[in-house]
Coordinates of C-alpha atoms in Angstrom, one line a residue:
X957 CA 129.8 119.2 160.3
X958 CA 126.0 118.2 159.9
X959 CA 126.7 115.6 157.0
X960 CA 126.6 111.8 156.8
X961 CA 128.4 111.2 154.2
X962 CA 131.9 110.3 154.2
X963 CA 133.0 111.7 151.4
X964 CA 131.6 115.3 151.7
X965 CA 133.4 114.9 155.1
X966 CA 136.8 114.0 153.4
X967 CA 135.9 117.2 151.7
X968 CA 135.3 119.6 154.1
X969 CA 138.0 118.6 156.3
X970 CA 140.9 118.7 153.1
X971 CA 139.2 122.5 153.2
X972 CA 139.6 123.4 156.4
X973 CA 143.3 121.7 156.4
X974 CA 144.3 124.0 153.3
X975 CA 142.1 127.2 154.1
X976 CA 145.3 128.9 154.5
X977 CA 146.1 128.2 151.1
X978 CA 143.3 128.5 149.7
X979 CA 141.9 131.8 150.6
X980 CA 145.2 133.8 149.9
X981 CA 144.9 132.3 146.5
X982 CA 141.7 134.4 146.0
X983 CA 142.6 137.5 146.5
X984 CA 146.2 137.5 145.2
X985 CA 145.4 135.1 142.0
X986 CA 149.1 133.9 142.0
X987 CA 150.2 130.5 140.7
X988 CA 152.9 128.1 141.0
X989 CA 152.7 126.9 137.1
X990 CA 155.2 128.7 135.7
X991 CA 158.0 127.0 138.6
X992 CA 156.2 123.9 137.5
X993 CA 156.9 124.0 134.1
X994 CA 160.7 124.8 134.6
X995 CA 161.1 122.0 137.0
X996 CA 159.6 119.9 134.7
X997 CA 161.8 121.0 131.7
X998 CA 164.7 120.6 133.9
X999 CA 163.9 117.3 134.4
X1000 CA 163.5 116.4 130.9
X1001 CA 166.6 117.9 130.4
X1002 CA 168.1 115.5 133.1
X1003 CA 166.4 112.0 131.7
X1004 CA 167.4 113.0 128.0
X1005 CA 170.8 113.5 129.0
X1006 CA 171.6 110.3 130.7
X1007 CA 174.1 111.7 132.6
X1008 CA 176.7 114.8 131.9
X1009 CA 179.8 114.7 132.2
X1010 CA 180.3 118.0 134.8
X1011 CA 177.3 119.9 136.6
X1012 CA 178.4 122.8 134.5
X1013 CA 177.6 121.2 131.2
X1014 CA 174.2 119.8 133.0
X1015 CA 173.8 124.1 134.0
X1016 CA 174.7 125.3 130.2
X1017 CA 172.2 122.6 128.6
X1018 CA 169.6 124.4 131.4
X1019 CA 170.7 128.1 130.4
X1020 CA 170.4 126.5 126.8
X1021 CA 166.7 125.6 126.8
X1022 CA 165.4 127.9 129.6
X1023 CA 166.5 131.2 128.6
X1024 CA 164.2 131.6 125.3
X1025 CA 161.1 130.6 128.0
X1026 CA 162.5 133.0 130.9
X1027 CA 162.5 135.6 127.9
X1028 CA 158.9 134.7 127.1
X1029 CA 157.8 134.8 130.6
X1030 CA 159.1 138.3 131.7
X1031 CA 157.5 140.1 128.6

């Protein structure tokens, strides 16, 4: 690394440390955001709730909300 500055050193190093990351990305153009955003619903699900009373209630209130998204996703 030729540079002086710290910070374009912080930079090239988080690179290097995630090049194996990075570079698939490229060429396959695939995404987490879609996992994201159902994680994210599930948790909003969860702190709305404050608590069910079974896990299998907590499952239908996911089914409940999810599945309309899940639709929208696979079209």
């Amino acid at each position: 690394m030729g540079s002086r500055l710290d910070p374009f050193k912080r930079f090239v190093r988080m690179l290097r440390d995630h090049l194996d990351g990075i570079l698939p990305w490229t060429s396959l153009r695939l995404s987490n955001g879609a996992v994201e955003a159902m994680n994210n619903k599930i948790k909003s699900i969860s702190h709305r709730s404050f608590g069910f009373r079974s896990a299998q209630n907590f499952i239908a209130a996911i089914y409940h909300c999810l599945c309309p998204a899940a639709a929208a996703v696979e079209r």
